[in-house]
Coordinates of C-alpha atoms in Angstrom, one line a residue:
Chain A
V1 CA -49.5 55.8 8.7
G2 CA -46.0 55.0 9.5
I3 CA -46.7 55.7 13.2
R4 CA -49.7 53.5 13.1
L5 CA -47.7 50.7 11.7
D6 CA -45.1 51.3 14.3
E7 CA -47.7 51.2 17.0
G8 CA -49.2 48.2 15.4
S9 CA -45.9 46.5 15.4
I10 CA -45.3 47.2 19.1
P11 CA -47.9 44.8 20.4
A12 CA -46.9 42.4 17.7
A13 CA -43.3 42.5 18.8
P14 CA -43.7 40.5 22.0
E15 CA -45.8 38.0 20.0
V16 CA -43.0 37.6 17.5
S17 CA -40.5 37.4 20.2
M18 CA -42.6 34.8 21.9
R19 CA -43.0 32.9 18.7
G20 CA -39.4 33.8 17.9
P21 CA -37.7 31.0 19.7
G22 CA -40.0 28.5 18.1
F23 CA -39.5 30.0 14.6
V24 CA -35.7 30.4 15.0
G25 CA -35.6 27.1 16.8
T26 CA -37.3 25.4 13.8
I27 CA -34.8 27.0 11.4
M28 CA -31.9 25.9 13.8
A29 CA -33.3 22.4 14.0
V30 CA -33.5 22.2 10.2
L31 CA -30.0 23.6 9.8
I32 CA -28.7 21.1 12.4
L33 CA -30.5 18.3 10.7
L34 CA -29.1 19.4 7.3
L35 CA -25.7 19.6 8.9
L36 CA -26.0 16.2 10.5
A37 CA -27.2 14.8 7.2
G38 CA -24.2 16.4 5.5
L39 CA -21.9 15.0 8.1
A40 CA -23.6 11.6 7.9
G41 CA -23.2 11.8 4.1
A42 CA -19.5 12.6 4.5
A43 CA -19.1 9.9 7.1
Q44 CA -20.7 7.3 4.8
F45 CA -17.3 7.1 3.0
K46 CA -14.4 5.5 4.8
G47 CA -11.8 7.0 2.5
G48 CA -10.9 10.7 2.3
L49 CA -13.8 12.5 0.6
L50 CA -13.1 15.2 -2.0
T51 CA -15.4 18.1 -1.5
P52 CA -16.5 19.6 -3.7
T53 CA -16.0 16.7 -6.1
R54 CA -14.4 17.6 -9.4
A55 CA -14.2 15.9 -12.7
A56 CA -11.3 13.4 -12.7
A57 CA -8.7 14.8 -15.2
D58 CA -8.9 12.8 -18.4
F59 CA -5.8 11.1 -19.9
S60 CA -4.8 8.7 -22.5
L61 CA -1.9 6.2 -21.9
T62 CA -0.7 2.9 -23.2
A63 CA -2.0 -0.3 -21.5
Q64 CA 0.0 -3.5 -20.9
D65 CA -1.5 -5.0 -24.0
G66 CA -0.2 -2.1 -26.1
K67 CA -3.6 -0.6 -26.6
E68 CA -4.6 2.9 -25.8
F69 CA -6.5 3.5 -22.5
R70 CA -8.5 6.6 -22.0
L71 CA -10.0 7.3 -18.6
S72 CA -13.2 9.1 -20.0
E73 CA -14.1 5.8 -21.8
E74 CA -14.6 4.2 -18.4
R75 CA -17.9 6.0 -17.6
G76 CA -20.3 3.7 -15.8
K77 CA -17.5 2.1 -13.9
V78 CA -15.7 3.0 -10.7
V79 CA -12.0 3.5 -11.4
A80 CA -9.4 3.0 -8.7
L81 CA -6.2 4.8 -9.8
W82 CA -2.8 3.8 -8.3
F83 CA 0.5 5.3 -9.1
G84 CA 3.4 2.9 -8.6
Y85 CA 6.2 0.9 -10.2
T86 CA 7.1 -2.7 -10.7
F87 CA 10.5 -2.5 -8.9
C88 CA 8.6 -1.6 -5.7
P89 CA 8.3 -4.6 -3.4
D90 CA 6.3 -3.4 -0.5
V91 CA 3.8 -0.5 -0.9
C92 CA 2.8 -1.2 -4.5
P93 CA 2.2 -5.0 -4.2
T94 CA 0.4 -4.4 -0.8
T95 CA -2.0 -2.0 -2.4
L96 CA -2.6 -4.1 -5.6
A97 CA -3.2 -7.2 -3.5
E98 CA -5.7 -5.4 -1.3
L99 CA -7.4 -3.9 -4.3
S100 CA -7.6 -7.4 -5.9
Q101 CA -9.2 -8.8 -2.7
A102 CA -11.6 -5.8 -2.5
R103 CA -12.6 -6.3 -6.1
Q104 CA -13.3 -10.0 -5.6
R105 CA -15.5 -9.2 -2.7
L106 CA -17.7 -7.1 -5.0
G107 CA -19.0 -10.4 -6.4
K108 CA -21.1 -9.8 -9.5
D109 CA -20.2 -6.1 -9.5
A110 CA -16.5 -6.8 -9.8
G111 CA -16.6 -6.1 -13.5
R112 CA -17.8 -2.6 -12.7
L113 CA -14.6 -1.7 -10.8
R114 CA -11.6 -0.9 -13.0
V115 CA -8.2 -1.1 -11.2
V116 CA -5.6 1.0 -13.0
M117 CA -1.9 1.2 -12.1
V118 CA -0.1 4.2 -13.7
T119 CA 3.7 3.7 -13.6
V120 CA 5.9 6.3 -12.1
D121 CA 8.9 4.5 -13.6
P122 CA 8.6 4.5 -17.4
E123 CA 12.3 3.9 -17.7
R124 CA 11.9 0.4 -16.3
D125 CA 8.2 -0.3 -16.8
T126 CA 7.6 -1.4 -20.4
P127 CA 4.1 -2.7 -21.2
A128 CA 5.5 -6.3 -21.1
R129 CA 6.9 -5.8 -17.7
L130 CA 3.8 -4.2 -16.4
R131 CA 1.7 -7.0 -17.8
E132 CA 3.7 -9.6 -15.9
Y133 CA 3.6 -7.6 -12.8
V134 CA -0.1 -6.8 -12.6
N135 CA -1.1 -10.3 -13.7
A136 CA 0.4 -11.6 -10.5
F137 CA -2.4 -9.8 -8.7
S138 CA -5.3 -9.9 -11.2
G139 CA -5.7 -10.6 -14.8
A140 CA -8.4 -7.9 -14.8
F141 CA -6.0 -5.1 -13.8
T142 CA -4.9 -2.4 -16.2
A143 CA -1.3 -1.1 -16.1
L144 CA -0.3 2.0 -18.0
T145 CA 2.8 3.7 -19.2
G146 CA 3.6 6.4 -21.8
P147 CA 6.0 9.1 -22.6
P148 CA 7.6 10.6 -19.4
D149 CA 6.2 14.1 -20.0
R150 CA 2.6 12.7 -20.4
L151 CA 3.0 10.6 -17.3
A152 CA 4.2 13.7 -15.4
A153 CA 1.2 15.7 -16.6
V154 CA -1.1 13.0 -15.3
R155 CA 0.7 13.0 -11.9
K156 CA 0.4 16.8 -11.8
A157 CA -3.3 16.7 -12.5
Y158 CA -3.9 14.3 -9.6
G159 CA -1.3 15.9 -7.2
V160 CA 0.9 12.8 -7.2
V161 CA 4.5 13.1 -6.2
A162 CA 7.1 10.8 -7.7
E163 CA 10.8 11.5 -7.2
K164 CA 13.6 9.3 -8.5
R165 CA 16.3 8.7 -5.9
V166 CA 19.8 7.3 -6.2
V167 CA 20.4 5.9 -2.7
S168 CA 23.5 4.6 -1.1
G169 CA 23.5 1.4 0.8
T170 CA 21.4 -0.5 -1.7
S171 CA 22.3 -2.4 -4.8
A172 CA 19.2 -0.9 -6.5
A173 CA 20.2 1.4 -9.3
Y174 CA 17.5 3.9 -8.1
L175 CA 14.4 4.0 -6.0
I176 CA 11.3 6.2 -6.4
D177 CA 9.6 8.1 -3.6
H178 CA 5.9 8.3 -4.5
S179 CA 2.5 9.2 -3.3
A180 CA 0.6 6.2 -1.9
F181 CA -3.1 7.1 -2.3
V182 CA -5.7 5.3 -4.4
Y183 CA -7.7 7.8 -6.3
V184 CA -11.3 6.7 -6.8
V185 CA -13.3 8.0 -9.7
D186 CA -17.1 7.4 -9.7
P187 CA -19.2 6.1 -12.6
A188 CA -19.9 9.7 -13.7
G189 CA -16.2 10.5 -14.0
Q190 CA -16.0 12.5 -10.8
L191 CA -13.0 12.2 -8.5
R192 CA -14.7 11.4 -5.2
V193 CA -12.6 9.5 -2.7
M194 CA -8.9 8.9 -1.9
F195 CA -7.8 5.8 0.0
P196 CA -4.7 6.4 2.2
F197 CA -2.2 3.6 2.4
G198 CA -3.2 1.0 5.0
M199 CA -7.0 1.5 4.7
S200 CA -8.7 -1.8 5.4
I201 CA -10.1 -4.0 2.6
D202 CA -13.5 -3.8 4.4
D203 CA -13.4 0.0 4.1
M204 CA -12.4 -0.2 0.4
V205 CA -15.3 -2.6 -0.4
H206 CA -17.6 -0.3 1.6
D207 CA -16.7 2.8 -0.5
F208 CA -16.7 0.9 -3.8
K209 CA -20.2 -0.4 -3.1
L210 CA -21.4 3.1 -2.2
L211 CA -20.1 4.5 -5.5
L212 CA -21.5 1.6 -7.5
Q213 CA -25.1 2.1 -6.1
Chain B
M1 CA -2.6 -12.1 17.4
R2 CA -3.2 -13.3 20.9
K3 CA -2.5 -16.8 19.8
T4 CA 0.8 -15.7 18.3
K5 CA 1.7 -14.0 21.5
R6 CA 0.8 -17.0 23.6
S7 CA 2.8 -19.4 21.4
A8 CA 5.7 -17.0 21.6
V9 CA 5.5 -17.0 25.4
I10 CA 5.2 -20.8 25.5
R11 CA 8.3 -21.1 23.2
A12 CA 10.2 -18.6 25.3
A13 CA 9.3 -20.6 28.4
V14 CA 10.4 -23.8 26.7
L15 CA 13.7 -22.2 25.8
V16 CA 14.3 -21.0 29.4
L17 CA 13.5 -24.5 30.7
A18 CA 15.8 -26.1 28.1
A19 CA 18.5 -23.7 29.1
L20 CA 18.1 -24.5 32.8
A21 CA 18.1 -28.2 32.1
T22 CA 21.3 -28.1 30.1
G23 CA 23.1 -25.9 32.5
P24 CA 24.9 -22.5 32.3
A25 CA 27.3 -23.6 29.5
A26 CA 24.4 -24.1 27.1
H27 CA 22.7 -21.0 28.3
A28 CA 24.9 -18.6 26.4
Q29 CA 24.1 -20.4 23.2
A30 CA 20.3 -20.7 23.7
Q31 CA 18.3 -19.3 20.8
T32 CA 17.1 -16.0 22.1
I33 CA 15.5 -14.9 18.8
Q34 CA 12.2 -16.5 17.7
T35 CA 10.4 -15.8 14.5
S36 CA 6.7 -16.0 13.9
N37 CA 4.2 -15.2 11.1
A38 CA 6.8 -15.2 8.4
W39 CA 5.3 -14.5 5.0
A40 CA 6.1 -13.2 1.6
R41 CA 4.0 -11.3 -0.8
R42 CA 3.3 -13.0 -4.2
A43 CA 5.6 -11.6 -6.8
P44 CA 6.6 -12.5 -10.4
A45 CA 10.2 -13.2 -11.2
M46 CA 9.7 -11.4 -14.6
E47 CA 12.1 -13.8 -16.2
S48 CA 10.2 -14.3 -19.4
M49 CA 10.7 -10.8 -20.8
D50 CA 12.4 -7.5 -20.2
K51 CA 15.1 -9.0 -18.0
M52 CA 16.3 -6.5 -15.6
G53 CA 18.3 -8.0 -12.8
K54 CA 21.9 -7.5 -11.6
S55 CA 24.0 -5.4 -13.9
E56 CA 27.3 -7.1 -14.9
T57 CA 29.1 -3.8 -15.1
T58 CA 27.8 -1.9 -12.1
G59 CA 26.5 -4.7 -9.9
K60 CA 23.3 -2.6 -9.5
M61 CA 19.8 -4.0 -9.6
G62 CA 17.1 -2.8 -11.9
G63 CA 19.6 -0.9 -14.1
M64 CA 19.4 -0.6 -17.8
D65 CA 22.2 -3.2 -18.3
K66 CA 19.9 -6.2 -18.3
M67 CA 20.9 -9.5 -16.7
G68 CA 18.4 -12.4 -15.9
G69 CA 15.6 -12.1 -13.4
G70 CA 14.3 -8.8 -12.2
G71 CA 11.2 -9.1 -10.1
N72 CA 11.4 -8.1 -6.5
G73 CA 9.6 -9.4 -3.5
A74 CA 9.2 -8.6 0.2
V75 CA 9.3 -10.9 3.3
Y76 CA 7.6 -10.0 6.5
V77 CA 8.2 -11.7 9.9
T78 CA 7.8 -10.9 13.6
L79 CA 11.0 -11.1 15.5
S80 CA 10.9 -11.9 19.2
N81 CA 13.8 -11.5 21.5
A82 CA 13.6 -13.5 24.7
G83 CA 17.1 -12.3 25.7
A84 CA 17.9 -9.6 28.3
Q85 CA 20.0 -7.8 25.7
A86 CA 18.8 -5.9 22.7
D87 CA 19.6 -7.5 19.4
S88 CA 19.6 -6.6 15.7
L89 CA 18.8 -8.3 12.5
L90 CA 21.9 -7.5 10.4
S91 CA 21.3 -9.3 7.1
A92 CA 19.2 -12.0 5.4
S93 CA 19.9 -14.3 2.5
S94 CA 17.7 -16.5 0.4
E95 CA 18.3 -18.8 -2.6
V96 CA 15.3 -17.4 -4.4
A97 CA 16.8 -13.9 -5.0
Q98 CA 20.1 -12.5 -6.4
T99 CA 20.3 -10.0 -3.6
V100 CA 18.6 -9.6 -0.2
E101 CA 18.5 -6.3 1.6
L102 CA 16.8 -4.9 4.8
H103 CA 14.6 -1.9 4.0
E104 CA 12.3 0.5 5.8
V105 CA 9.4 2.4 4.3
K106 CA 8.4 5.7 5.8
N107 CA 5.2 7.5 5.1
E108 CA 5.9 11.2 4.9
G109 CA 2.6 13.0 4.3
G110 CA 1.3 10.3 2.0
V111 CA 4.6 10.0 0.1
M112 CA 6.2 6.6 0.6
K113 CA 10.0 6.6 1.0
M114 CA 11.8 3.2 0.9
R115 CA 15.3 3.2 2.1
P116 CA 17.9 0.5 3.0
V117 CA 18.7 0.1 6.7
Q118 CA 21.9 -1.3 8.2
A119 CA 20.0 -3.2 10.9
I120 CA 16.6 -3.8 12.3
P121 CA 16.6 -3.5 16.1
V122 CA 14.8 -6.1 18.2
P123 CA 14.5 -4.8 21.8
A124 CA 15.4 -7.0 24.9
K125 CA 12.4 -9.0 26.0
G126 CA 10.5 -7.5 23.1
K127 CA 9.6 -7.9 19.5
T128 CA 9.8 -6.1 16.2
E129 CA 7.1 -6.7 13.5
L130 CA 8.2 -6.4 9.9
K131 CA 5.1 -5.5 8.0
P132 CA 3.9 -3.6 4.9
G133 CA 4.6 0.1 5.1
G134 CA 7.3 -0.5 7.7
Y135 CA 10.3 -2.8 7.8
H136 CA 10.7 -5.6 5.2
I137 CA 13.3 -8.0 3.9
M138 CA 13.6 -7.1 0.2
L139 CA 14.3 -9.9 -2.2
M140 CA 15.8 -8.4 -5.4
G141 CA 16.2 -10.1 -8.7
L142 CA 13.9 -13.1 -8.0
K143 CA 15.0 -16.3 -9.5
Q144 CA 11.5 -17.8 -9.4
D145 CA 7.9 -16.6 -9.1
L146 CA 6.7 -16.3 -5.6
K147 CA 3.3 -18.0 -5.8
P148 CA 0.7 -18.4 -3.1
G149 CA 1.3 -21.7 -1.3
D150 CA 5.1 -21.6 -1.9
R151 CA 7.4 -21.6 1.0
I152 CA 10.6 -19.4 0.8
P153 CA 13.6 -20.4 2.9
L154 CA 15.7 -17.6 4.4
V155 CA 18.6 -17.3 6.8
L156 CA 18.5 -14.3 9.1
K157 CA 21.7 -13.2 10.7
F158 CA 21.5 -11.4 14.1
E159 CA 24.1 -9.4 15.9
K160 CA 23.9 -11.5 19.0
G161 CA 21.4 -14.3 18.2
G162 CA 23.5 -15.6 15.3
E163 CA 21.8 -17.3 12.4
V164 CA 18.1 -18.2 12.4
R165 CA 16.4 -20.1 9.7
V166 CA 12.9 -19.3 8.7
E167 CA 10.4 -20.3 6.0
A168 CA 8.1 -17.6 4.7
A169 CA 4.7 -18.7 3.3
V170 CA 3.8 -16.9 0.1
R171 CA 0.4 -15.3 0.1

């Protein structure tokens, strides 16, 4: 029986091999299409895509109005997280000004984007100081501080670097080297995209709109 | 951008013509440094609360010994050097801040490091653009809010070009 099957398979073999390129080709084509779709999906975002996405680490900190802010209570909104400090004159104001413009350009969806600054300088940044600082950019922004160890835990969860430096040649008591990415959390609470410093406002608006769809 | 470049060229040409017209004696004093696109980022003085300006004891800014003011700002400007010699911006001053410093920000793998610099070089027949994430003039201990529409006067001091006045538009 086995021989017959073998024999039977012999004439079938060329048939399979003739059909083969078509069959394999179809699979290849599907794979290529899937790959392209995947690439297209990835390319849809202008910022750095986090794959696989993961749940954004939850945290609870004190907002500029003295109230408690918890990230997990922002479901349904896109949250743009920025880690900075009020003494910073260049990178932080640039980013906040750009996020403010991007938010305005969302029009009626602006309310569905929560921009949150988490201080890397709790020594200087009291809620009152944070309030005055972020209000210069948008009254709708949230600025958070808290106990140093809790802020450090949040930074660690997001891979944010912040190092206090006493530098010579400046009258500043100290400066802080810090990561300059905007971490974007989708309405389901997944950390999806990271904006590098210098990404255009157009690209930010583009990515926010995708996540708000 | 192109417009800025063209106007810089026109201004440089006017300077050369002016220098030729007034003779060699005036040539040495011709203004070789031109500024364009001077602007400052909006910033709060943060005077109303949590004052944190210049310390009386250490002279440091943003220390825990609190003294009036405390907000910081940044001014950006494009410096063009029409001269045949390289020049440098050595310092800047402004009445709106307690202290003004020259700073540079470097992006090292996504970590931003801001440091003071002694000078900002402006190449001969070239230009240096002060811009976010690069060089800036840092205003420390703002005495007033920098609000969109305001114009901030500054005096820039160059190694060869001497003093140049500039007004930065807040935006």
